Each structure stands twice: as C-alpha cells, then as structure tokens.
C-alpha cells in the first residue's frame, strides 16, 4: 500500500510557508531535532536506562536492504525456466529458502524437504550447497550500492546497510519546492507525514533514495529486494521486512515504539541472541515491553553493566552504531554440516572436501592468510545448534610461501595442520560425534607484490573488480584498464626505481602473450622471443601486456632477474634453508615488487 496520498495532503496543509519551506531544511535539520531528543531522553530516563544520547541516531537516514528469497532468485536467474514454478533451494535435508511462488503455496524457509514436498508436491528443488554463485552475486550487489554511496555495510550475503544521510542533505539543499516530495513505498503504521517536521522530510527523501537503489539493483542485476528506511541501523533492519516481497517501508520516530513492541520476543531484536534471550527468560523477560520496563539496576546486577545497558538501549530502538564500510573480506571460511562424523579418517575426508574451494577463493582474493582456524560442533542433546568450539594457529612460514602459487602443494600439509588443531579439541581415544566442521583463513595480508604503491600491484594480473567474467562488452573496458595500470606502473618506476633501472641498457624484443581469458590465466605464462628464440617464463601474477609497455631497460632488468630465478623457481619443495637464502637474495632487487617473498 503506497502512502503518497498522505504526503500530498500535508503538502497542501503546509501553505503557511509556501514555496520557501525547503530551502533551508538542510541547515535546520539538526537543530530542529533537538527538542525531540530531549523529550525522548526524558521519557527514557523515566522508563528505561538513563543517559541515552540519541543525537547521532536521530540525525541519520539509514537504508537497510534485504534481497528477496536470495538463493532462489539467483537460481531463477541461472535457470529462467524455473521462474514461475515453486522453487526451493536445498541444503542437505532442508529447504533453506524458496521463491514466493512456493511461499504462496505454503512452503516456508528452513522447512524439512520432506514436509515441503508434502505441502507442495510440485516443488522443484535445486541443490544450494555450493555457495559460489550466491557469494558472487552478493558482492555484485554491494559493489553496485557502493556506486551510489561509499557508506555500505554488508550483513550476511543478502543484506546491506547504506547510510544515505549525506545524499539526503544534498537533496534537501537542491529541493526548491515540495511538489515532488512524495514518500516512496509504505509508511509504517500508515502514520501521517508532517512536512514541517524535518525528520519526516529527511526520511521521505531517504525513501526516495531507497527506491532508486532498489530499482538499480533490479534493472542491473535482475534482483528484487525489500528496504527499510529509518534513523538508525537497528530500526531500518526491523522495519524493512514489514511488506514483502519487493516493497519498502519507512519508519517515522513516532512509530518506533509500535514497531518494537510488535516484535514477537526479545530475540527478534538484532543483537540479542539465543543465550541472552535464555538468560532474560530466567528473569521473566520475554517481550520487548518487559525488557524496556525491567528495572535497570536489577538487570545490570544479573547481566553485568555493559550487556544490560546495551540490550535495554536496543529494546528502545536506540542504536548509535555507524554504517561501517565492509571493504574486502576479513576472512574466508567454509563449513559443512552432517549427521555424524566420528572417525579421524572421516574428518580428514571432510577437510579435503572443504579446502579446494576455499583455497581457490583465497587465491582469487590475492592476499595471503596468516591464521588458520578449525571449528567443530559436537553433537549435544541439550545444545544441538550452539555448541561450537574452535582452535586456531599461525600458518607455518613454509606453507605461507606457497599461497599465491596454486593450491596443489597446500592441500595435504594444511590438512595436517588442521588435524593438529582437531586433536587439541577431540580426544580420539574416546568416541566422538561431530555434526559440523568449519575452516577459516584469516589475518589476511597483502602480498608484497600486490601492495598498492608497489610496481607489482600495477603489474599483477587481476580480474577486474566489477566482473570476473570477461565478455565482448568488457574487452574495451579491460584494455583501458590495463593501459591505466601500465601507465601507473611506468610512473611508479620513474619515481621510485630509477636507480636500479638506469644501470641497464638495450631494449629487449618482446611479443606479448595475448590476454584473453583472465579467469583461466595460467600460473606461469610463456612469452616467446622472436630473436633469439628464447622462452621466458613469467612469474605468476605478471601481466605480459603491461610488461610490454614498460621501458625497454626495465624489461631487460626484470627478464634477467626472472631468468636467474627460473633455476630456483621450480623446486618449491626445496628445504627451507634454501628458500630463506633465496628470499634474502631478492632484497633490493626490482623483482621484489613482482614476486611474493
Ligand atoms: P534470508 O534473507 O533470511 O531469506 P531470503 O532472502 O531467502 O528470503 P526473504 O525474502 O525472506 O528475505 O536469507 C538469505 C539467504 O541465506 C537465503 O536465500 C538462504 C540463506 N539462508 C541459509 O542458508 N540458512 C538459513 O538459515 C537462512 C535463514 C538463510
Ligand atoms: Mg533476504
């Protein structure tokens, strides 16, 4: 149900300041909110924990976006013939999600396959255990949102927060008349919009931005979504699912309490998890209203000062946490759950299944992980889903060297390290029963050759951030992409590496190996030399096209160094001492920018 009528009514009623009512809204926005903040604080001082500072949350406009039936949408894009059929995505024996055709027939998220099939015998099931397509689509969505606004924070695979405050302020400044100020989508509780209230105006503009963003995601990526618009992340998230699918809702401050108190249980508040909810239950607190009105001192005594204050603030919808741009992933992990795994051999087998895909992701990312973590879940009748245990360790230096050079030599030694972690948690002398194994690579650091500012960064052959699949349309973009990199590389050399480059002379004849399928880039590329017939093996990650555009003397220097390295580049299995010696020999050569040490 759209709400534009309401807004129009108020626009007519706002004739006390005709025409001029928006020109100064941006500057007034903050000051106009102060009386409301005081009122809120007073009320909370009386009813809940005191001393909330709502000034940050009240002055922001946050959009929370949640993709509709995410995995199912990805599957429908991959196989359009499934679009109008009831579709479920299956992992093990669970339908983790289903499209809205299936939902209208009674299938629900997280239903057992058996139950879903009973309700909907025509349900089409696709296997969703390989997360790669969902992950890739997920990052495409975030990247698209970042084109709108730099303040985008990912939450899981299919949710993003966008802080659109600045965009709203800009629109406020541009707003000359109120004629196009119409809320996009729904207003929670159908609450009337007051165009004299700057907070309302800001949220209405936020709703328009949310609509623009959702439309862009739909037209560019073919994905529909829901959005919530509110003054902080917590409220935006809570309100975004009010109307589903493919709709959006804005929350006005006056409806905040209604939204919170309509939640079914404290655990519906993001930030209050299963364990905290259980502890609250022992205090007789189940509803949000009960949490809001529970005496603060008693709660602090039971839960500790920090947790008590935090959750009571949340129960009032008070959340000052900023939208923190997610940036590249902090870790890479993959897990598998199963009914039973109870021998060492089975554990090894599961790890060998998990690692290749995971290593591939790390390899594509280009950074080198320094920490490895193993998480297990043991079967426990009382805490079936929640008893997880982890151990982690630094990745041994001799294995670190192998990251970025293909994964074949890593699999088996990594399994050995993981088994050591496993033995720290499980005594294999007595029976054990695992239901989950998870492996995480974290503490990711740039390879020396990929650090921004190093020549290696500019030469490194990376698929474009935008899209890793190269098609004809991308070819032109790619060419200019590499040209830019080459120019930067050249500039870098001119600025930083001149002393080394100057000692060389004579151009090296060169015919570049064509860059066609970046995804299939061989680990070592071969570059044919017309005269004399000599083959130079490029180190991995070096782009021949870019190389060809470097000054001849620099080419010669690099080739000389690579040639001298060829003899020692193959035996990756050489004793550690040899490798260490090689590393130190590289210091102060230009090559250090191109190869991981
Ligand atoms: P959700 O956003 O919870 O669900 P959804 O996007 O499928 O549906 P909705 O329209 O209600 O937003 O989760 C996003 C994806 O995460 C979902 O498509 C499948 C996956 N998922 C799991 O793998 N396990 C789970 O327990 C849940 C809830 C989701
Ligand atoms: Mg979703």
Coordinates of C-alpha atoms and ligand atoms in Angstrom, one line a residue:
X1 CA 0.0 0.0 0.0
X2 CA 1.7 3.2 -1.2
X3 CA 1.5 6.2 1.0
X4 CA 1.9 9.1 -1.4
X5 CA -1.6 10.4 -0.7
X6 CA -0.8 11.2 2.9
X7 CA 2.2 13.2 2.0
X8 CA 0.3 15.1 -0.6
X9 CA -2.3 16.1 2.0
X10 CA 0.3 17.5 4.2
X11 CA 1.9 19.4 1.4
X12 CA -1.3 21.2 0.9
X13 CA -1.6 21.9 4.6
X14 CA 1.9 23.4 4.6
X15 CA 0.9 26.6 3.0
X16 CA 2.0 28.7 6.0
X17 CA 5.4 28.7 4.4
X18 CA 4.6 28.2 0.7
X19 CA 7.5 27.7 -1.6
X20 CA 10.1 28.5 1.0
X21 CA 9.7 25.6 3.3
X22 CA 12.5 23.5 1.9
X23 CA 15.3 25.9 1.0
X24 CA 16.8 25.9 4.5
X25 CA 15.9 22.5 5.6
X26 CA 19.4 21.0 5.4
X27 CA 20.8 23.6 7.8
X28 CA 17.9 23.3 10.1
X29 CA 17.8 19.6 10.1
X30 CA 20.0 19.0 13.1
X31 CA 18.8 21.9 15.3
X32 CA 15.2 21.1 14.6
X33 CA 15.7 17.7 16.1
X34 CA 16.9 18.8 19.5
X35 CA 13.6 19.3 21.2
X36 CA 12.5 15.8 20.2
X37 CA 15.8 14.3 21.5
X38 CA 15.2 15.9 24.9
X39 CA 11.7 14.6 25.0
X40 CA 12.9 11.1 24.1
X41 CA 15.7 11.3 26.7
X42 CA 13.4 12.4 29.4
X43 CA 11.0 9.6 28.6
X44 CA 13.8 7.1 28.7
X45 CA 15.2 8.5 31.8
X46 CA 12.0 7.7 33.5
X47 CA 11.1 4.4 31.9
X48 CA 14.4 2.8 30.9
X49 CA 18.1 3.2 31.2
X50 CA 19.1 6.8 31.6
X51 CA 21.5 9.0 29.7
X52 CA 20.9 7.8 26.1
X53 CA 22.5 10.0 23.6
X54 CA 20.1 9.9 20.7
X55 CA 21.7 12.8 18.8
X56 CA 23.6 10.6 16.4
X57 CA 20.8 8.2 15.6
X58 CA 18.2 10.9 15.2
X59 CA 20.2 12.8 12.6
X60 CA 20.9 10.0 10.3
X61 CA 19.0 8.3 7.5
X62 CA 19.8 4.7 7.1
X63 CA 18.6 2.3 4.5
X64 CA 18.6 -1.5 5.1
X65 CA 18.2 -3.6 2.0
X66 CA 17.4 -7.3 2.1
X67 CA 17.2 -9.3 -1.1
X68 CA 14.0 -11.3 -1.7
X69 CA 14.4 -15.1 -1.4
X70 CA 18.0 -14.6 -2.3
X71 CA 19.3 -18.0 -3.2
X72 CA 16.1 -18.8 -5.1
X73 CA 16.4 -15.6 -7.1
X74 CA 20.0 -16.5 -8.0
X75 CA 18.8 -19.9 -9.2
X76 CA 15.9 -18.3 -11.2
X77 CA 18.4 -16.1 -12.9
X78 CA 20.6 -19.0 -13.7
X79 CA 17.6 -21.1 -15.0
X80 CA 14.8 -18.7 -16.1
X81 CA 12.5 -21.6 -16.9
X82 CA 12.1 -22.0 -13.1
X83 CA 10.8 -18.5 -12.6
X84 CA 7.1 -19.3 -12.4
X85 CA 7.5 -22.7 -10.7
X86 CA 7.5 -23.3 -7.0
X87 CA 11.2 -23.5 -6.3
X88 CA 13.1 -24.5 -3.2
X89 CA 16.9 -24.4 -2.6
X90 CA 18.0 -27.4 -0.8
X91 CA 21.0 -27.9 1.5
X92 CA 21.1 -31.4 3.0
X93 CA 17.6 -32.2 4.0
X94 CA 16.5 -28.6 4.5
X95 CA 14.8 -26.1 2.1
X96 CA 16.9 -23.1 3.2
X97 CA 14.8 -20.8 1.1
X98 CA 12.1 -20.9 -1.6
X99 CA 10.7 -18.4 -4.1
X100 CA 7.5 -16.6 -3.5
X101 CA 5.5 -18.9 -5.8
X102 CA 6.4 -21.7 -3.3
X103 CA 5.7 -19.5 -0.3
X104 CA 2.2 -18.7 -1.6
X105 CA 1.6 -22.4 -1.7
X106 CA 2.6 -22.8 1.9
X107 CA 6.3 -23.7 1.8
X108 CA 8.5 -21.8 4.3
X109 CA 12.1 -21.1 4.7
X110 CA 14.1 -23.7 6.7
X111 CA 11.4 -26.4 6.2
X112 CA 12.4 -30.0 6.0
X113 CA 12.4 -31.2 2.4
X114 CA 10.0 -33.9 3.3
X115 CA 7.5 -31.5 4.8
X116 CA 7.9 -29.1 2.0
X117 CA 7.2 -31.8 -0.6
X118 CA 4.1 -32.9 1.3
X119 CA 2.7 -29.3 1.3
X120 CA 3.8 -28.7 -2.3
X121 CA 4.4 -31.9 -4.3
X122 CA 5.4 -30.0 -7.4
X123 CA 8.1 -28.1 -5.6
X124 CA 11.2 -28.0 -7.8
X125 CA 14.4 -28.4 -5.7
X126 CA 17.8 -27.2 -6.7
X127 CA 20.9 -28.0 -4.7
X128 CA 22.3 -24.9 -3.0
X129 CA 25.3 -26.4 -1.2
X130 CA 27.9 -24.7 -3.4
X131 CA 27.7 -21.1 -2.3
X132 CA 29.9 -19.7 -5.0
X133 CA 27.1 -18.2 -7.2
X134 CA 25.4 -16.7 -4.2
X135 CA 28.6 -15.2 -2.9
X136 CA 29.5 -13.7 -6.3
X137 CA 26.0 -12.2 -6.7
X138 CA 26.2 -10.9 -3.2
X139 CA 29.4 -8.9 -3.9
X140 CA 27.9 -7.6 -7.1
X141 CA 25.0 -6.1 -5.1
X142 CA 27.3 -4.5 -2.6
X143 CA 29.5 -3.1 -5.3
X144 CA 26.5 -1.6 -7.1
X145 CA 25.3 0.0 -3.8
X146 CA 28.8 1.5 -3.3
X147 CA 28.4 3.3 -6.6
X148 CA 25.5 5.2 -5.0
X149 CA 27.2 5.9 -1.7
X150 CA 30.5 4.9 -0.1
X151 CA 28.9 4.0 3.3
X152 CA 27.8 0.5 2.6
X153 CA 28.0 -2.3 5.2
X154 CA 27.3 -5.9 4.4
X155 CA 25.4 -8.0 6.7
X156 CA 25.5 -11.6 5.6
X157 CA 25.0 -12.4 1.9
X158 CA 21.8 -10.6 1.1
X159 CA 21.6 -7.6 3.4
X160 CA 23.3 -4.2 3.2
X161 CA 23.1 -1.1 5.2
X162 CA 23.5 2.2 3.4
X163 CA 24.0 5.5 5.3
X164 CA 22.3 7.9 2.9
X165 CA 22.4 10.9 5.3
X166 CA 24.7 12.9 3.1
X167 CA 22.7 12.2 0.0
X168 CA 19.6 13.3 1.8
X169 CA 21.2 16.5 2.9
X170 CA 22.3 17.2 -0.7
X171 CA 18.7 16.6 -1.9
X172 CA 17.4 18.9 0.8
X173 CA 19.7 21.7 -0.4
X174 CA 18.5 21.1 -4.0
X175 CA 14.9 21.0 -3.0
X176 CA 13.2 24.1 -4.3
X177 CA 9.6 23.2 -3.9
X178 CA 7.7 20.5 -2.2
X179 CA 5.9 19.3 -5.3
X180 CA 7.9 16.1 -5.7
X181 CA 8.2 15.3 -2.1
X182 CA 6.3 12.0 -2.0
X183 CA 7.2 9.1 0.1
X184 CA 8.3 6.0 -1.8
X185 CA 6.7 2.8 -0.6
X186 CA 4.9 2.4 2.7
X187 CA 5.0 4.3 6.0
X188 CA 5.0 2.0 9.0
X189 CA 1.6 2.1 10.7
X190 CA 0.3 4.5 8.0
X191 CA 1.5 7.3 10.2
X192 CA 0.8 10.7 8.7
X193 CA 3.8 12.6 7.4
X194 CA 4.3 16.2 8.6
X195 CA 6.2 18.2 6.1
X196 CA 7.0 20.7 8.8
X197 CA 8.9 18.1 10.7
X198 CA 12.4 18.0 9.3
X199 CA 12.9 14.4 10.4
X200 CA 9.9 13.3 8.4
X201 CA 11.2 15.2 5.4
X202 CA 14.6 13.6 5.6
X203 CA 13.1 10.1 5.9
X204 CA 10.8 10.8 2.9
X205 CA 13.9 11.7 0.9
X206 CA 15.6 8.6 2.2
X207 CA 12.7 6.6 1.0
X208 CA 13.1 8.0 -2.5
X209 CA 16.8 7.2 -2.4
X210 CA 16.0 3.7 -1.2
X211 CA 13.6 3.3 -4.2
X212 CA 16.3 4.5 -6.6
X213 CA 18.8 2.0 -5.2
X214 CA 16.3 -0.9 -5.3
X215 CA 15.4 0.0 -8.9
X216 CA 19.1 0.0 -9.9
X217 CA 19.6 -3.4 -8.3
X218 CA 16.6 -4.8 -10.1
X219 CA 17.5 -3.4 -13.5
X220 CA 21.2 -4.1 -13.4
X221 CA 21.2 -7.4 -11.7
X222 CA 17.7 -8.6 -12.0
X223 CA 17.2 -8.9 -8.3
X224 CA 14.2 -7.7 -6.3
X225 CA 14.6 -6.6 -2.7
X226 CA 12.9 -5.1 0.3
X227 CA 14.1 -2.0 2.1
X228 CA 13.6 -0.2 5.4
X229 CA 14.3 3.5 6.0
X230 CA 14.8 4.8 9.5
X231 CA 17.1 6.8 11.7
X232 CA 19.5 4.0 12.6
X233 CA 20.6 0.6 11.5
X234 CA 18.6 -1.3 14.1
X235 CA 15.3 0.3 13.2
X236 CA 16.0 0.2 9.5
X237 CA 16.5 -3.5 9.7
X238 CA 13.5 -4.1 11.9
X239 CA 11.2 -2.2 9.6
X240 CA 12.5 -3.5 6.2
X241 CA 10.5 -6.7 6.2
X242 CA 7.2 -5.2 7.1
X243 CA 6.0 -5.5 3.5
X244 CA 7.4 -8.3 1.4
X245 CA 8.5 -9.1 -1.3
X246 CA 9.8 -6.2 -3.5
X247 CA 8.5 -3.4 -1.3
X248 CA 9.9 -0.9 1.2
X249 CA 8.8 0.8 4.4
X250 CA 9.8 4.0 6.1
X251 CA 9.7 4.3 9.9
X252 CA 8.8 7.7 11.5
X253 CA 10.1 8.3 15.0
X254 CA 6.5 8.4 16.3
X255 CA 6.0 4.7 15.4
X256 CA 9.3 3.4 16.9
X257 CA 7.6 2.1 20.0
X258 CA 4.8 0.4 18.0
X259 CA 7.4 -1.4 15.8
X260 CA 9.4 -2.6 18.8
X261 CA 6.6 -3.7 20.9
X262 CA 5.1 -5.6 18.0
X263 CA 8.1 -7.8 17.9
X264 CA 7.4 -11.4 19.0
X265 CA 10.0 -11.8 21.7
X266 CA 13.3 -10.1 22.7
X267 CA 15.2 -12.4 20.4
X268 CA 13.7 -10.6 17.4
X269 CA 15.9 -7.7 18.3
X270 CA 19.2 -7.9 16.3
X271 CA 21.9 -8.0 18.9
X272 CA 20.0 -10.2 21.3
X273 CA 20.9 -13.8 20.6
X274 CA 19.8 -17.2 21.9
X275 CA 21.9 -17.2 25.0
X276 CA 21.0 -13.7 26.1
X277 CA 17.3 -14.5 25.5
X278 CA 17.6 -17.6 27.6
X279 CA 19.2 -15.6 30.5
X280 CA 16.4 -13.0 30.2
X281 CA 13.8 -15.7 30.2
X282 CA 15.0 -16.8 33.7
X283 CA 14.3 -13.2 34.8
X284 CA 10.8 -13.5 33.4
X285 CA 11.6 -11.2 30.5
X286 CA 10.2 -12.4 27.2
X287 CA 8.7 -9.5 25.4
X288 CA 10.3 -6.3 24.4
X289 CA 8.0 -4.3 26.6
X290 CA 9.1 -6.4 29.6
X291 CA 12.7 -5.7 28.7
X292 CA 12.1 -2.0 28.4
X293 CA 10.4 -1.7 31.7
X294 CA 12.6 -4.1 33.7
X295 CA 14.4 -2.1 36.5
X296 CA 17.8 -1.1 35.1
X297 CA 19.7 -1.8 38.3
X298 CA 18.3 -5.3 38.6
X299 CA 19.1 -6.1 35.0
X300 CA 22.7 -4.8 35.5
X301 CA 23.1 -7.0 38.5
X302 CA 22.0 -10.0 36.6
X303 CA 23.7 -9.5 33.3
X304 CA 26.5 -7.1 34.1
X305 CA 26.6 -3.4 33.4
X306 CA 27.7 -3.4 29.8
X307 CA 25.3 -6.1 28.5
X308 CA 22.3 -4.8 30.5
X309 CA 22.7 -1.3 29.2
X310 CA 23.3 -2.4 25.7
X311 CA 20.3 -4.6 25.4
X312 CA 18.0 -2.2 27.2
X313 CA 19.1 0.5 24.8
X314 CA 18.3 -1.8 21.9
X315 CA 14.9 -2.5 23.3
X316 CA 14.1 1.2 22.9
X317 CA 15.4 1.1 19.3
X318 CA 18.4 3.1 20.3
X319 CA 21.4 2.3 18.1
X320 CA 24.3 4.7 17.5
X321 CA 26.5 2.2 15.7
X322 CA 27.8 3.6 12.4
X323 CA 27.5 2.1 9.0
X324 CA 31.0 0.8 8.6
X325 CA 32.1 0.1 5.0
X326 CA 32.8 -3.6 4.8
X327 CA 35.8 -3.4 2.5
X328 CA 37.4 -6.7 1.4
X329 CA 36.5 -9.8 3.5
X330 CA 38.4 -10.1 6.8
X331 CA 38.4 -13.9 6.4
X332 CA 37.5 -16.8 4.2
X333 CA 35.7 -19.7 5.6
X334 CA 33.6 -22.7 4.6
X335 CA 31.8 -25.3 6.6
X336 CA 29.9 -28.5 6.2
X337 CA 27.3 -29.9 8.5
X338 CA 26.3 -33.5 8.6
X339 CA 24.5 -36.0 10.8
X340 CA 27.6 -37.8 12.0
X341 CA 31.4 -37.8 11.6
X342 CA 33.1 -40.0 14.2
X343 CA 36.4 -41.1 12.9
X344 CA 39.7 -39.4 12.1
X345 CA 39.5 -40.6 8.5
X346 CA 36.1 -39.1 8.0
X347 CA 37.3 -35.8 9.5
X348 CA 40.3 -35.8 7.0
X349 CA 38.0 -36.6 4.2
X350 CA 35.6 -33.7 5.0
X351 CA 38.6 -31.3 5.3
X352 CA 39.8 -32.4 1.9
X353 CA 36.4 -31.7 0.5
X354 CA 36.2 -28.2 2.1
X355 CA 39.7 -26.9 1.3
X356 CA 40.0 -26.8 -2.5
X357 CA 37.1 -24.3 -3.0
X358 CA 38.2 -22.3 0.0
X359 CA 41.8 -22.1 -1.3
X360 CA 40.5 -21.1 -4.7
X361 CA 38.7 -18.1 -3.1
X362 CA 41.8 -17.1 -1.1
X363 CA 43.9 -17.4 -4.3
X364 CA 41.5 -15.2 -6.2
X365 CA 41.5 -12.6 -3.5
X366 CA 45.2 -12.3 -3.8
X367 CA 46.1 -11.7 -0.2
X368 CA 47.9 -14.2 2.0
X369 CA 46.2 -15.6 5.1
X370 CA 48.4 -15.9 8.2
X371 CA 46.0 -17.7 10.5
X372 CA 44.1 -20.9 10.2
X373 CA 41.1 -21.9 12.3
X374 CA 39.2 -25.1 12.7
X375 CA 35.7 -25.0 14.2
X376 CA 33.8 -28.1 15.2
X377 CA 30.4 -28.8 16.5
X378 CA 29.8 -31.8 18.7
X379 CA 26.5 -33.5 19.0
X380 CA 24.8 -32.4 22.2
X381 CA 21.3 -33.3 23.0
X382 CA 20.8 -30.1 25.1
X383 CA 22.6 -27.6 22.9
X384 CA 22.3 -29.1 19.4
X385 CA 22.9 -26.0 17.4
X386 CA 25.0 -23.9 19.6
X387 CA 27.9 -25.8 20.9
X388 CA 30.8 -24.8 18.7
X389 CA 34.4 -24.9 19.6
X390 CA 37.4 -23.5 17.7
X391 CA 41.2 -23.6 17.7
X392 CA 43.5 -21.6 15.6
X393 CA 47.2 -21.3 14.8
X394 CA 49.5 -19.2 12.7
X395 CA 50.1 -20.8 9.3
X396 CA 53.6 -22.1 9.3
X397 CA 56.1 -20.0 7.3
X398 CA 57.0 -22.7 4.8
X399 CA 53.3 -23.0 3.9
X400 CA 52.8 -19.3 3.7
X401 CA 55.3 -19.2 0.9
X402 CA 53.0 -21.4 -1.2
X403 CA 50.0 -19.2 -1.1
X404 CA 49.5 -17.4 -4.4
X405 CA 51.3 -20.1 -6.3
X406 CA 48.5 -22.5 -6.9
X407 CA 46.9 -24.8 -4.4
X408 CA 48.2 -28.2 -5.2
X409 CA 51.1 -28.1 -2.8
X410 CA 49.0 -26.8 0.0
X411 CA 46.2 -29.2 0.5
X412 CA 47.9 -32.1 2.2
X413 CA 50.1 -30.0 4.6
X414 CA 47.1 -27.8 5.5
X415 CA 45.1 -30.9 6.4
X416 CA 47.9 -31.9 8.7
X417 CA 47.8 -28.6 10.4
X418 CA 44.1 -28.8 10.8
X419 CA 44.3 -32.3 12.2
X420 CA 46.6 -31.0 14.9
X421 CA 44.0 -28.4 15.8
X422 CA 41.4 -31.1 15.7
X423 CA 43.4 -33.2 18.2
X424 CA 43.5 -30.2 20.6
X425 CA 39.8 -30.3 20.8
X426 CA 39.0 -34.0 20.5
X427 CA 40.4 -37.0 22.3
X428 CA 40.2 -39.7 19.6
X429 CA 40.7 -42.4 22.2
X430 CA 37.1 -41.9 23.3
X431 CA 34.1 -41.9 20.9
X432 CA 33.2 -38.6 19.4
X433 CA 30.3 -37.3 17.3
X434 CA 30.8 -34.2 15.2
X435 CA 28.0 -32.6 13.3
X436 CA 29.9 -29.7 11.7
X437 CA 33.4 -28.8 10.5
X438 CA 34.4 -25.3 9.5
X439 CA 37.7 -24.0 8.2
X440 CA 38.6 -20.3 8.3
X441 CA 41.6 -18.4 6.8
X442 CA 42.0 -15.1 8.5
X443 CA 44.6 -12.4 9.2
X444 CA 44.9 -11.6 5.5
X445 CA 47.8 -9.6 4.5
X446 CA 48.7 -8.1 1.1
X447 CA 51.5 -9.9 -0.7
X448 CA 54.5 -7.6 -1.0
X449 CA 53.9 -7.6 -4.8
X450 CA 50.2 -6.6 -4.5
X451 CA 50.5 -3.7 -2.1
X452 CA 49.2 -0.5 -3.6
X453 CA 52.1 1.7 -4.5
X454 CA 54.4 -1.2 -5.4
X455 CA 55.0 -1.9 -9.0
X456 CA 53.8 -5.4 -8.5
X457 CA 50.4 -4.1 -7.7
X458 CA 50.1 -2.5 -11.1
X459 CA 51.6 -5.4 -12.9
X460 CA 49.6 -8.1 -11.1
X461 CA 47.2 -9.7 -13.4
X462 CA 43.9 -9.3 -11.6
X463 CA 40.5 -9.8 -13.0
X464 CA 38.5 -6.5 -12.9
X465 CA 36.8 -5.9 -9.7
X466 CA 33.5 -5.2 -11.4
X467 CA 33.0 -8.6 -13.0
X468 CA 35.3 -11.5 -13.4
X469 CA 33.6 -12.9 -16.4
X470 CA 35.1 -11.3 -19.5
X471 CA 32.7 -11.0 -22.4
X472 CA 33.0 -8.9 -25.6
X473 CA 31.5 -5.9 -24.0
X474 CA 34.2 -5.9 -21.3
X475 CA 37.0 -6.1 -23.8
X476 CA 37.3 -2.4 -24.4
X477 CA 37.0 -1.7 -20.7
X478 CA 39.7 -4.2 -20.0
X479 CA 42.1 -2.7 -22.5
X480 CA 41.8 0.7 -20.9
X481 CA 42.0 -0.9 -17.5
X482 CA 45.4 -2.4 -18.3
X483 CA 46.6 0.7 -20.0
X484 CA 45.9 2.6 -16.9
X485 CA 47.7 0.1 -14.9
X486 CA 50.7 0.2 -17.2
X487 CA 50.9 3.9 -17.1
X488 CA 50.8 3.8 -13.3
X489 CA 53.5 1.2 -13.3
X490 CA 55.7 3.3 -15.6
X491 CA 55.1 6.3 -13.4
X492 CA 56.0 4.3 -10.4
X493 CA 59.2 3.2 -12.0
X494 CA 60.1 6.7 -13.0
X495 CA 59.5 7.9 -9.5
X496 CA 60.8 5.1 -7.4
X497 CA 63.0 2.6 -9.1
X498 CA 65.1 4.7 -11.4
X499 CA 68.4 4.0 -9.8
X500 CA 68.1 0.3 -10.5
X501 CA 66.6 0.7 -13.9
X502 CA 69.3 3.1 -15.0
X503 CA 72.1 0.6 -14.8
X504 CA 70.5 -1.4 -17.6
X505 CA 70.7 -0.7 -21.3
X506 CA 69.3 -2.1 -24.6
X507 CA 65.7 -2.9 -25.3
X508 CA 64.5 -6.4 -25.1
X509 CA 62.5 -7.6 -28.1
X510 CA 59.1 -8.6 -26.9
X511 CA 55.9 -10.1 -28.2
X512 CA 53.2 -10.2 -25.6
X513 CA 51.1 -13.2 -25.0
X514 CA 47.5 -12.2 -25.6
X515 CA 45.4 -11.6 -22.6
X516 CA 42.2 -13.3 -23.4
X517 CA 40.7 -15.3 -20.6
X518 CA 41.8 -13.8 -17.4
X519 CA 39.9 -16.3 -15.4
X520 CA 42.0 -19.0 -16.9
X521 CA 45.3 -17.3 -16.6
X522 CA 48.0 -19.9 -16.4
X523 CA 50.0 -19.9 -13.3
X524 CA 53.2 -19.2 -15.3
X525 CA 52.9 -17.5 -18.6
X526 CA 55.2 -18.1 -21.5
X527 CA 56.4 -15.3 -23.6
X528 CA 58.0 -16.1 -27.0
X529 CA 61.0 -14.0 -28.0
X530 CA 61.4 -13.7 -31.8
X531 CA 65.2 -13.1 -31.7
X532 CA 66.9 -15.1 -30.4
X533 CA 64.4 -17.9 -29.9
X534 CA 64.3 -17.8 -26.2
X535 CA 61.5 -18.6 -23.8
X536 CA 61.0 -16.5 -20.7
X537 CA 58.8 -17.9 -18.0
X538 CA 56.9 -15.1 -16.3
X539 CA 56.3 -15.4 -12.6
X540 CA 52.7 -15.8 -11.7
X541 CA 50.6 -12.7 -11.5
X542 CA 52.5 -10.7 -14.1
X543 CA 50.6 -9.3 -17.0
X544 CA 52.5 -9.6 -20.3
X545 CA 50.6 -6.8 -21.8
X546 CA 51.5 -4.4 -19.1
X547 CA 55.1 -5.7 -19.1
X548 CA 55.3 -4.9 -22.9
X549 CA 54.5 -1.3 -22.2
X550 CA 57.3 -0.8 -19.7
X551 CA 60.5 0.9 -20.7
X552 CA 62.9 -1.5 -22.5
X553 CA 65.7 -1.2 -19.9
X554 CA 63.2 -2.1 -17.2
X555 CA 62.0 -5.0 -19.2
X556 CA 65.6 -6.2 -19.6
X557 CA 66.2 -5.9 -15.9
X558 CA 63.1 -7.9 -15.0
X559 CA 63.8 -10.6 -17.5
X560 CA 67.3 -11.0 -16.4
X561 CA 66.1 -11.5 -12.8
X562 CA 63.3 -13.9 -13.8
X563 CA 65.8 -15.9 -15.8
X564 CA 68.1 -16.1 -12.9
X565 CA 65.2 -17.2 -10.8
X566 CA 64.0 -19.9 -13.1
X567 CA 66.5 -22.4 -11.8
X568 CA 65.2 -21.9 -8.3
X569 CA 61.6 -21.2 -9.0
X570 CA 60.6 -24.8 -9.7
X571 CA 61.6 -26.6 -6.6
X572 CA 59.0 -25.3 -4.3
X573 CA 59.7 -28.4 -2.1
X574 CA 63.3 -27.4 -1.6
X575 CA 64.5 -27.4 2.0
X576 CA 63.5 -24.3 4.0
X577 CA 67.1 -23.1 4.3
X578 CA 67.4 -22.8 0.5
X579 CA 64.2 -20.8 0.3
X580 CA 65.3 -18.5 3.0
X581 CA 68.6 -17.9 1.2
X582 CA 66.7 -17.1 -1.9
X583 CA 64.5 -14.6 -0.1
X584 CA 67.3 -12.6 1.2
X585 CA 69.0 -12.5 -2.2
X586 CA 65.9 -10.8 -3.6
X587 CA 66.1 -7.9 -1.3
X588 CA 67.0 -4.7 -3.1
X589 CA 66.1 -6.0 -6.5
X590 CA 63.3 -4.8 -8.6
X591 CA 61.9 -8.2 -8.6
X592 CA 60.9 -7.9 -5.0
X593 CA 57.9 -5.8 -6.3
X594 CA 56.7 -8.6 -8.5
X595 CA 57.0 -11.7 -6.5
X596 CA 55.8 -12.7 -3.2
X597 CA 58.6 -13.2 -0.7
Ligands
LIG1 P1 17.1 -14.5 4.3 O1 17.2 -13.1 3.9 O2 16.7 -14.9 5.6 O3 16.0 -15.2 3.3 P2 15.6 -15.0 1.8 O4 16.4 -13.9 1.2 O5 15.8 -16.3 1.1 O6 14.1 -14.6 1.9 P3 13.4 -13.3 2.2 O7 12.7 -12.9 1.0 O8 12.5 -13.6 3.4 O9 14.5 -12.3 2.6 O10 18.4 -15.3 4.0 C1 19.2 -15.1 2.8 C2 19.7 -16.4 2.2 O11 20.5 -17.0 3.2 C3 18.6 -17.3 1.8 O12 18.2 -17.1 0.5 C4 19.2 -18.6 2.0 C5 20.3 -18.4 3.0 N1 20.0 -19.0 4.4 C6 20.6 -20.1 4.8 O13 21.5 -20.6 4.1 N2 20.3 -20.6 6.1 C7 19.4 -20.0 6.9 O14 19.2 -20.5 8.0 C8 18.7 -18.9 6.4 C9 17.7 -18.2 7.2 C10 19.0 -18.4 5.1
LIG2 MG1 16.5 -12.0 2.1

